[in-house]
mmCIF file of C-alpha atoms in Angstrom:
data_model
loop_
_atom_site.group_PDB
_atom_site.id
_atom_site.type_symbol
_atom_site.label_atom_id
_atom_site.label_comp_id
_atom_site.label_asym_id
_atom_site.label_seq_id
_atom_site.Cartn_x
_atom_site.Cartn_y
_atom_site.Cartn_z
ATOM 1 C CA UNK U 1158 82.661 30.722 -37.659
ATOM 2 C CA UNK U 1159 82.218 34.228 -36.868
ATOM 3 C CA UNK U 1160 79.619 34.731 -39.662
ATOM 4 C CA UNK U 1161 77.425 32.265 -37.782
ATOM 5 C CA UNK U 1162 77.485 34.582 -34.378
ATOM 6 C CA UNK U 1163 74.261 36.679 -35.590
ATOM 7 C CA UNK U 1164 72.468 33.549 -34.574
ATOM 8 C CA UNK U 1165 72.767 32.183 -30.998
ATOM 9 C CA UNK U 1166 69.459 30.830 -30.591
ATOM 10 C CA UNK U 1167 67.281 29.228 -32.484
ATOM 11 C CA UNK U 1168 63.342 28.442 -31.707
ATOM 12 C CA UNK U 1169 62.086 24.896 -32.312
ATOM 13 C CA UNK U 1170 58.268 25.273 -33.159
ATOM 14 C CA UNK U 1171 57.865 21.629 -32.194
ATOM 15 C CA UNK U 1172 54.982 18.962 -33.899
ATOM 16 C CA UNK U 1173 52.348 21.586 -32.993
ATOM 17 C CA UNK U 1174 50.934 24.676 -31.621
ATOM 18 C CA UNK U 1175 47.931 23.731 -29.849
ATOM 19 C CA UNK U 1176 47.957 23.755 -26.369
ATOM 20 C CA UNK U 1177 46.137 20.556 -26.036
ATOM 21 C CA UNK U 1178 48.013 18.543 -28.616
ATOM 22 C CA UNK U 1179 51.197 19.715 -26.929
ATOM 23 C CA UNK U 1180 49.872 17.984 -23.534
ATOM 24 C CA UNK U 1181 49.066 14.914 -25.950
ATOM 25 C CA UNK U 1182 52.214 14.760 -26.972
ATOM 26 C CA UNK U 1183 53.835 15.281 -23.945
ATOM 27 C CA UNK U 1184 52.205 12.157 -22.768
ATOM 28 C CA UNK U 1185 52.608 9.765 -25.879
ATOM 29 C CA UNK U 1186 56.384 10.519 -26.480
ATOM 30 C CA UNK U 1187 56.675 10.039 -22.606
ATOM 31 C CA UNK U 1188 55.244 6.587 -22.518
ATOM 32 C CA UNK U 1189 57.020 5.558 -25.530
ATOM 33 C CA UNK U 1190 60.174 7.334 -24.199
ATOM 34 C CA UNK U 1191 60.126 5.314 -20.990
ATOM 35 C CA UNK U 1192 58.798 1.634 -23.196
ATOM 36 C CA UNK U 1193 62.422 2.429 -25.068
ATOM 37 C CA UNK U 1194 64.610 2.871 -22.299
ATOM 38 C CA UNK U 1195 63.034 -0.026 -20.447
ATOM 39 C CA UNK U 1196 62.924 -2.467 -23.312
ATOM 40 C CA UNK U 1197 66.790 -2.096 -24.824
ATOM 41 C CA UNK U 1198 67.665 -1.781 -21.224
ATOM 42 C CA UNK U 1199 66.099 -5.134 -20.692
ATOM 43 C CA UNK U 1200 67.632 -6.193 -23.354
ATOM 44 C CA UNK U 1201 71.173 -5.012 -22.348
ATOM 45 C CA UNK U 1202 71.135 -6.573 -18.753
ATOM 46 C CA UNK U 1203 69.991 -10.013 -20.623
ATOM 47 C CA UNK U 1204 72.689 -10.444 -22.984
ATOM 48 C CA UNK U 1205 75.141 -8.900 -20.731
ATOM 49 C CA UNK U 1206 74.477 -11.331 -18.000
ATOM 50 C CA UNK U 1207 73.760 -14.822 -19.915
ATOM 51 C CA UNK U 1208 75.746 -16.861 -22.029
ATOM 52 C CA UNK U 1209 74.228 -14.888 -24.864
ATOM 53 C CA UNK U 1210 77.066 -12.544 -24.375
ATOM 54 C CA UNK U 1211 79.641 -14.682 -26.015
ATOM 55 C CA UNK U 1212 77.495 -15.145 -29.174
ATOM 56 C CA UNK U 1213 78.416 -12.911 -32.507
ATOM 57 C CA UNK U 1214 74.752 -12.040 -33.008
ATOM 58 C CA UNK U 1215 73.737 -10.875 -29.658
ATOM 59 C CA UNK U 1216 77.090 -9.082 -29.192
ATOM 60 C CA UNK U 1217 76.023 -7.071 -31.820
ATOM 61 C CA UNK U 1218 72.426 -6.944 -30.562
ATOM 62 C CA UNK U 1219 73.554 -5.653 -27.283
ATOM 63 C CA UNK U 1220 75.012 -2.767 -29.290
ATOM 64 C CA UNK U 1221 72.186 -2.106 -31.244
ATOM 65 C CA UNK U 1222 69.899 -1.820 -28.326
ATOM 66 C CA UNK U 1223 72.426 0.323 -26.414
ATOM 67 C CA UNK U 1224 72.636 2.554 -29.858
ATOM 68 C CA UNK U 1225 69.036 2.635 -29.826
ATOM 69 C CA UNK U 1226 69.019 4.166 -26.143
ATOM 70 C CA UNK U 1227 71.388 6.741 -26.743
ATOM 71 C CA UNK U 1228 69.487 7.821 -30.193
ATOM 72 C CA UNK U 1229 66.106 8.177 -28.532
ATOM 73 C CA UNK U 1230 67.719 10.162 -25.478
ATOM 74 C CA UNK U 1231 69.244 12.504 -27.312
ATOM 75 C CA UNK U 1232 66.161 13.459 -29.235
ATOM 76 C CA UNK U 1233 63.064 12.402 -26.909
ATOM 77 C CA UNK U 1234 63.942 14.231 -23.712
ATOM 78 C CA UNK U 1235 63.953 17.493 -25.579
ATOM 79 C CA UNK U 1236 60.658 17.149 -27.302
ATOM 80 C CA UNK U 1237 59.204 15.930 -23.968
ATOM 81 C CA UNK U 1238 60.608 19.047 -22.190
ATOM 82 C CA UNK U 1239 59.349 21.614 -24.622
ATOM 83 C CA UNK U 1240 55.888 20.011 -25.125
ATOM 84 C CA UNK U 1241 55.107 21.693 -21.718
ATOM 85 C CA UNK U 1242 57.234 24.737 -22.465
ATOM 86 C CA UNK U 1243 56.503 28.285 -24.243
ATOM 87 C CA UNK U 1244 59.530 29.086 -25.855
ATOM 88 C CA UNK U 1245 61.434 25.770 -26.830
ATOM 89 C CA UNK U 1246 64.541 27.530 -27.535
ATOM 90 C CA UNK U 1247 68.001 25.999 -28.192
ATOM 91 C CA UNK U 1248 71.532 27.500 -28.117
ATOM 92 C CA UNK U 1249 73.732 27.434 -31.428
ATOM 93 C CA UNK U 1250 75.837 24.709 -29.696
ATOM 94 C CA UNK U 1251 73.482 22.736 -28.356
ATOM 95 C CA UNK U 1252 71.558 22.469 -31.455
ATOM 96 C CA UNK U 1253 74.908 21.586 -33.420
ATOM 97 C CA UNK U 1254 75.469 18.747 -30.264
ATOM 98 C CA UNK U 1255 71.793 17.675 -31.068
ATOM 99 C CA UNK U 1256 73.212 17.301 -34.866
ATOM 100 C CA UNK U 1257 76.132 15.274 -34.015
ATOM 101 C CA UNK U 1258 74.361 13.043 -31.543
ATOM 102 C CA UNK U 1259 71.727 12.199 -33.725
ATOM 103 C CA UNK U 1260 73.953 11.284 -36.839
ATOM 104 C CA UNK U 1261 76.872 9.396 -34.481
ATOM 105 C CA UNK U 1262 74.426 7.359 -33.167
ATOM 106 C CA UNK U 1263 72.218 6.892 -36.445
ATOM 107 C CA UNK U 1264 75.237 6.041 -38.294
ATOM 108 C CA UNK U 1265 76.205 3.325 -35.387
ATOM 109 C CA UNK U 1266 72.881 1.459 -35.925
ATOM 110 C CA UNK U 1267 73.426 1.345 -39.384
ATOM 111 C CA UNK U 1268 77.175 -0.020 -38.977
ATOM 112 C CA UNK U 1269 75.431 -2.415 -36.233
ATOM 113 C CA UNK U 1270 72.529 -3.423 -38.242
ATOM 114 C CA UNK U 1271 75.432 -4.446 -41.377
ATOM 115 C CA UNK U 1272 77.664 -6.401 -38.658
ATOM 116 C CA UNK U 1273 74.306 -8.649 -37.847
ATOM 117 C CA UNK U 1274 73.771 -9.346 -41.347
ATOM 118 C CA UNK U 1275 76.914 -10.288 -42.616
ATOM 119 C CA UNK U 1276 76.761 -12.479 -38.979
ATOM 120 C CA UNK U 1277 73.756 -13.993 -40.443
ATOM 121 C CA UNK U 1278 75.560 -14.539 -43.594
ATOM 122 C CA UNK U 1279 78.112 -16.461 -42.218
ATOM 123 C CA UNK U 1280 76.166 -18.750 -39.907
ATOM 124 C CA UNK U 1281 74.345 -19.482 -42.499
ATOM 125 C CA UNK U 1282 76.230 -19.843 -45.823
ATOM 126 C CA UNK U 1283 79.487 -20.863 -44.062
ATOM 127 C CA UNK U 1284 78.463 -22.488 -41.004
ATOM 128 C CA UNK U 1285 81.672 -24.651 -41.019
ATOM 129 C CA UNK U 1286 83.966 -21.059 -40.991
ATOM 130 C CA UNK U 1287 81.947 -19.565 -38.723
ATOM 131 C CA UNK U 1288 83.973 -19.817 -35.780
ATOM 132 C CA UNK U 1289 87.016 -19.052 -37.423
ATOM 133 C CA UNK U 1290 85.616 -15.269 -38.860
ATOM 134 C CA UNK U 1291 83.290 -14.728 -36.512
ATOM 135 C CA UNK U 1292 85.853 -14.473 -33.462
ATOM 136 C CA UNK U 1293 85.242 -12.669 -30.771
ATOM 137 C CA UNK U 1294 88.278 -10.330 -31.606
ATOM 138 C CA UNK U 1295 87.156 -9.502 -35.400
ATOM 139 C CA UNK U 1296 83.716 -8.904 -33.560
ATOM 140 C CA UNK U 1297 85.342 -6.136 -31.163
ATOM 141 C CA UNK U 1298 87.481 -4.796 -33.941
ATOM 142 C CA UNK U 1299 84.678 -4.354 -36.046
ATOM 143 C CA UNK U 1300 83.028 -2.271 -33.183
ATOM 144 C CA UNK U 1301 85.601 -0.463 -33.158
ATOM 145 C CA UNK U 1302 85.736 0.351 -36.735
ATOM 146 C CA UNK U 1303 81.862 0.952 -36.209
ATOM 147 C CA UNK U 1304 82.079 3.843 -33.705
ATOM 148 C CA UNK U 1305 85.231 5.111 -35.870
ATOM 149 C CA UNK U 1306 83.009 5.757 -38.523
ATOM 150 C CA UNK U 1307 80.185 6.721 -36.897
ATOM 151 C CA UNK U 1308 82.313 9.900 -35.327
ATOM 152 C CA UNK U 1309 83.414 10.712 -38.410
ATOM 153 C CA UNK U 1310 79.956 11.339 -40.129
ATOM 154 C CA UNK U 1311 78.989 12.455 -37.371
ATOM 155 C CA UNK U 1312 81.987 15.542 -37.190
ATOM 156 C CA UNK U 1313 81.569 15.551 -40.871
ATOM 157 C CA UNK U 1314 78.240 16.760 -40.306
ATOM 158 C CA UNK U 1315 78.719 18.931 -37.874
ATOM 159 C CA UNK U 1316 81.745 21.179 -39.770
ATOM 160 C CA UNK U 1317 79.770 21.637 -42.706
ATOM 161 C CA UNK U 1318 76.504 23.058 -40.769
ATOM 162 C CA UNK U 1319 79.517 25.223 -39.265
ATOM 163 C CA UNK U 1320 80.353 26.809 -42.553
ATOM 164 C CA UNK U 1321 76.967 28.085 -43.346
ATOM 165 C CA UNK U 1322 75.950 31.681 -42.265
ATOM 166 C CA UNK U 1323 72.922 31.805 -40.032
ATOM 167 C CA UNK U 1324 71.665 35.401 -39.774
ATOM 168 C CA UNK U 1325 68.163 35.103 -39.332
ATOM 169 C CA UNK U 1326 65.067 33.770 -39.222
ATOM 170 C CA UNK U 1327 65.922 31.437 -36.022
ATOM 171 C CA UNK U 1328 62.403 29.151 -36.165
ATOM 172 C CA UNK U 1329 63.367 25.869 -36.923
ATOM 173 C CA UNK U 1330 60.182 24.468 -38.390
ATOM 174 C CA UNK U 1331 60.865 20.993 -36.474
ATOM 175 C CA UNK U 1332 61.068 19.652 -32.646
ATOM 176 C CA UNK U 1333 64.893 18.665 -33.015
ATOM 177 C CA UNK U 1334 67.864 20.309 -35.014
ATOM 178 C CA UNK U 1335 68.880 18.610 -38.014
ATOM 179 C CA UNK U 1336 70.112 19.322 -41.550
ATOM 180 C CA UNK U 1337 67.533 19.973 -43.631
ATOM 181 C CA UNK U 1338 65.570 22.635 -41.601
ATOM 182 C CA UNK U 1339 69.440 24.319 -41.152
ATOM 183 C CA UNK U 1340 70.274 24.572 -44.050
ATOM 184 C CA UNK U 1341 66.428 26.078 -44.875
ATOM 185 C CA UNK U 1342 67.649 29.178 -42.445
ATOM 186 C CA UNK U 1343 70.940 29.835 -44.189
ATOM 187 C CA UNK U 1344 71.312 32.498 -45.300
ATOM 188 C CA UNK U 1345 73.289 31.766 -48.499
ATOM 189 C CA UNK U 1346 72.884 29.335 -51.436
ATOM 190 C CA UNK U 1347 73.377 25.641 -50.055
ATOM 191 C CA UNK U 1348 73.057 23.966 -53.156
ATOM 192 C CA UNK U 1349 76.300 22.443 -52.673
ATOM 193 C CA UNK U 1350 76.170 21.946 -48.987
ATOM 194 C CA UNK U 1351 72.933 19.615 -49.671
ATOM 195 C CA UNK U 1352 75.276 17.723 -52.299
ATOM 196 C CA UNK U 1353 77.509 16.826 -49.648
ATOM 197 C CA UNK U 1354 74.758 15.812 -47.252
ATOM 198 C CA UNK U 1355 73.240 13.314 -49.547
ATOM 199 C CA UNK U 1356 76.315 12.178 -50.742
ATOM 200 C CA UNK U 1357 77.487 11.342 -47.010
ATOM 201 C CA UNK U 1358 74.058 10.597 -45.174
ATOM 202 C CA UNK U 1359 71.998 9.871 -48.139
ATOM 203 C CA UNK U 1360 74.852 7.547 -49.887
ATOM 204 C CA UNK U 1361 75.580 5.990 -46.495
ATOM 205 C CA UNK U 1362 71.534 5.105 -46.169
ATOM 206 C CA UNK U 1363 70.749 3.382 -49.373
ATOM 207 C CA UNK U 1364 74.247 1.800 -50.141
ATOM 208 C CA UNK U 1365 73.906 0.377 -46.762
ATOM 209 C CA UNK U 1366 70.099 -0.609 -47.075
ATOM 210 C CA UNK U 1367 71.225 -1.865 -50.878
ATOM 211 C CA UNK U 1368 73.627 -4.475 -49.478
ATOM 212 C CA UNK U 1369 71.845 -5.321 -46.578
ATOM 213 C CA UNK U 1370 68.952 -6.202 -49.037
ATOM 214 C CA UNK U 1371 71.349 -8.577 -51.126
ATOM 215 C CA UNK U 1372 72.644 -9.953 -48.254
ATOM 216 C CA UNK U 1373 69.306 -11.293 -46.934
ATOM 217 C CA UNK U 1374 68.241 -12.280 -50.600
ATOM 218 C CA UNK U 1375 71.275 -14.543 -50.811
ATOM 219 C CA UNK U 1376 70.568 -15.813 -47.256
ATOM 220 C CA UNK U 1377 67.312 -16.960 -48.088
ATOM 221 C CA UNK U 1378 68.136 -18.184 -51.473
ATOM 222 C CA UNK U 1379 70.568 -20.594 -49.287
ATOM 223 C CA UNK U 1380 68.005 -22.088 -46.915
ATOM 224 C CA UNK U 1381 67.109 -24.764 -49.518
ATOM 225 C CA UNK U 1382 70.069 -26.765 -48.301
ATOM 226 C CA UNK U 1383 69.119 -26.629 -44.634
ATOM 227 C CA UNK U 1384 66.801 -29.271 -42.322
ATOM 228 C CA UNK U 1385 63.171 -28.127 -42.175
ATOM 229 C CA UNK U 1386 64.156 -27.297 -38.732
ATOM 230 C CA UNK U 1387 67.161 -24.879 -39.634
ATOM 231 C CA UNK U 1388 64.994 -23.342 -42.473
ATOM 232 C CA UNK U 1389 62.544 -22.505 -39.419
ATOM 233 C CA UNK U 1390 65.144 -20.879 -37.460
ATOM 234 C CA UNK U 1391 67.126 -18.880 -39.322
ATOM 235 C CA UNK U 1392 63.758 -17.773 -41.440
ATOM 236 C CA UNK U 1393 62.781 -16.297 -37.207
ATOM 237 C CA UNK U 1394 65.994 -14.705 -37.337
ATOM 238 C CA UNK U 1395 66.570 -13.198 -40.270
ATOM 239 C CA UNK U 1396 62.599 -11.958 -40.473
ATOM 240 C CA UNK U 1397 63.151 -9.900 -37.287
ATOM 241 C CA UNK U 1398 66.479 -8.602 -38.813
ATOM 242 C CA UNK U 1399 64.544 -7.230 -42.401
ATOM 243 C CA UNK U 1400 61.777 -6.253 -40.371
ATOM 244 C CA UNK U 1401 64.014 -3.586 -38.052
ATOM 245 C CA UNK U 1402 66.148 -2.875 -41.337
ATOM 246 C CA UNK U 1403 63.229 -1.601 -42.826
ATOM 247 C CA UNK U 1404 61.907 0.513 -40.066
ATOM 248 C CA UNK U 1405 65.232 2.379 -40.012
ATOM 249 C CA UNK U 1406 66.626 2.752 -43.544
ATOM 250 C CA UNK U 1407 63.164 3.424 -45.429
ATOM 251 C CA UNK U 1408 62.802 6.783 -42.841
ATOM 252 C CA UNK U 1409 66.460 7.409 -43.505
ATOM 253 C CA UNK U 1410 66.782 7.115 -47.277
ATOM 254 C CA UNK U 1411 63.503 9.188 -47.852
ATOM 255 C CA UNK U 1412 64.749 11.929 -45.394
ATOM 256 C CA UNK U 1413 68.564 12.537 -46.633
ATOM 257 C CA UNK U 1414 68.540 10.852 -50.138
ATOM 258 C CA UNK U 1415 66.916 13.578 -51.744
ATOM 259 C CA UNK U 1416 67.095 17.201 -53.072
ATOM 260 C CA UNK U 1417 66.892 20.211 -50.743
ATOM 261 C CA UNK U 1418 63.097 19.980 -50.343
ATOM 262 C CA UNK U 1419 60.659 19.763 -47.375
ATOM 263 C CA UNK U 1420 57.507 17.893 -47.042
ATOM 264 C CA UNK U 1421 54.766 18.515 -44.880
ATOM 265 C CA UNK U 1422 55.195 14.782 -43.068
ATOM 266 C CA UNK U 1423 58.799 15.041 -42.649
ATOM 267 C CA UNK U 1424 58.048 15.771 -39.249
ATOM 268 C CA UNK U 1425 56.078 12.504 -38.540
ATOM 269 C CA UNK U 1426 59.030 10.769 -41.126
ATOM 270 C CA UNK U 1427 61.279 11.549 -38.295
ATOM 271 C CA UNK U 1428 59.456 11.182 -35.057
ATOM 272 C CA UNK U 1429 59.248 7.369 -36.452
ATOM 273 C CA UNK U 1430 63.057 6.593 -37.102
ATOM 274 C CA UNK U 1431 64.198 8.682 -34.056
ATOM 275 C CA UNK U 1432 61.474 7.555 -31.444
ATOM 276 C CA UNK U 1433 59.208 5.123 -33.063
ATOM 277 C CA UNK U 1434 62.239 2.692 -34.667
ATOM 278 C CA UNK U 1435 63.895 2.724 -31.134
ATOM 279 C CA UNK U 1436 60.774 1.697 -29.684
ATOM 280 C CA UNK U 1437 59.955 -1.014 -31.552
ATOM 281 C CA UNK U 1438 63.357 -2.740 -31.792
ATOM 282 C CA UNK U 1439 63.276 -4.267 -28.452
ATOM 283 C CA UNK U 1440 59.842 -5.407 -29.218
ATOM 284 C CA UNK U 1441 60.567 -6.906 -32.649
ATOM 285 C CA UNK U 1442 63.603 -8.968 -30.874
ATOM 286 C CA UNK U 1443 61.835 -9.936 -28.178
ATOM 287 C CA UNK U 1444 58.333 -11.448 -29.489
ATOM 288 C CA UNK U 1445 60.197 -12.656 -32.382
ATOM 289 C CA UNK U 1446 63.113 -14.855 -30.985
ATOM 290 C CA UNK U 1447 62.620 -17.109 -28.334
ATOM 291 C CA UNK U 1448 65.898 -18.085 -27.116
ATOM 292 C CA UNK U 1449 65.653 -14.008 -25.973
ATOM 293 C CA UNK U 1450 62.677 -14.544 -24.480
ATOM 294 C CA UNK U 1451 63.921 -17.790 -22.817
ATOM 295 C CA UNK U 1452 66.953 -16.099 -21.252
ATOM 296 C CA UNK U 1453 64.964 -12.823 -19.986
ATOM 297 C CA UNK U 1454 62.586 -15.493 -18.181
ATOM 298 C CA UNK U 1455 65.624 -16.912 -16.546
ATOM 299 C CA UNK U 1456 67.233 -13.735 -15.219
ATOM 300 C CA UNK U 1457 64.159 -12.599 -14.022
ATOM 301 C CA UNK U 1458 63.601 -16.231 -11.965
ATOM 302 C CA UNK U 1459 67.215 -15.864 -10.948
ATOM 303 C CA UNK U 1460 66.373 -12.322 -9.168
ATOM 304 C CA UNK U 1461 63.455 -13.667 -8.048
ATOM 305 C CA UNK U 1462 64.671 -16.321 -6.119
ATOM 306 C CA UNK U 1463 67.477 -14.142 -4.836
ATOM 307 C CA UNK U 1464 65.088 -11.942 -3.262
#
């Protein structure tokens, strides 16, 4: 620890320089900043106050869109903040905080995003077990398990940024802290380090993504025993579920499944799994699946006529 002390503040340079792109940005990531807290919150209050609630699949949605609201604030905010700023510095501890934030709740969708799947799975492969495995307790010990493992990366993260020495150059040649512009300021060889990145984050990414690709296959490959009707429904479903899998594992693998390299769009790689992914959730869910849509007209008729 002490070896990291010549460091105490480190300089994010942001997505640009330009004065005028900086005000464009400050307005985009604002809009879209706002569109993600006000669709997964939408989506929150929904679930949490329909019958929806009791329902494997949008117990687990619920948690996805409340993942997706933490993620985005704990990057967005930030890079809003220092769009209109001159020096977008950040303390050695907060930047390690931005680490762990972004990794505990990355690694949470991921767990989330493998619960709905192998919910999927079960509704439709074994519809007859279904309400045997998919209780409601296995559902909240799995969330448990979920944000279990999700601290753990997250801490395991965290400790090994904490063994490297950082004793200058501070500019972080990115708008948030994470591990591969880190471990480009080190000042020692982290050859190994970025071993043990890609074989937590990067292994954690495409094994995940891998399964979750199976898992779908085998879904679909079972839909030729279903009604023309069922076929139609669980196809809705299980599209919007691929769709959001590949928004945020495709970002993921490319970014931490690889050797200690940086690319000139790793910036924009980023901005679209930690801003752009939560964004679009909410939308994908919502214009996809119409028994959400259904239940968001009824709350908001219930309020209305309460008023």
């Amino acid at each position: 620890m002490d070896q990291n002390n010549s460091v105490s503040v480190f300089i994010l340079l942001g997505l640009t320089q330009d004065t005028q792109r900086q005000k464009m940005v400050f307005l985009i990531f604002l809009i879209f900043y706002v569109g993600t807290i006000v669709g997964n919150m939408l989506i929150i209050v929904t679930i949490k106050y329909s019958q929806m609630h009791s329902s494997p699949m949008y117990f687990f949605l619920f948690y996805l869109s409340f993942t997706d609201t933490c993620f985005s604030t704990s990057i967005t905010p930030r890079l809003i903040v220092d769009a209109l700023s001159t020096k977008k510095m950040i303390s050695y501890n907060e930047c390690m905080t931005q680490v762990f934030a972004l990794h505990l709740f990355g690694c949470m969708e991921i767990f989330v995003l493998v619960f709905m799947a192998f919910d999927r799975y079960v509704a439709i492969c074994k519809p007859l077990q279904y309400p045997t495995i998919m209780r409601r307790q296995v559902c909240h010990i799995l969330i448990v398990l979920a944000w279990t493992g999700s601290f753990i990366h997250g801490i395991t993260q965290v400790i090994l940024l904490f063994r490297l020495p950082f004793c200058g150059p501070n500019l972080i040649d990115h708008y948030c802290c994470d591990l591969q512009p880190l471990l480009k300021l080190a000042c020692m060889d982290t050859y190994v380090t970025n071993l043990l990145f890609v074989s937590n984050s990067g292994a954690l990414c495409s094994c995940s993504f891998t399964i979750l690709m199976i898992s779908y296959i085998v879904i679909l490959h079972s839909l030729h025993n279903h009604s023309a009707e069922g076929r139609k429904k669980a196809l809705s479903t299980c599209t919007s579920h691929i769709i959001v899998v590949i928004l945020s594992f495709v970002p993921c693998i490319f970014m931490y499944a690889r050797p200690p390299t940086t690319f000139p769009m790793d910036k924009m790689v980023t901005v679209f799994y930690t801003i752009g992914t939560p964004f679009l959730n909410p939308l994908v869910y919502t214009l996809r699946n119409a028994e959400v849509k259904n239940a968001m007209r009824k709350l908001l008729d219930v309020k209305i006529i309460t008023e």
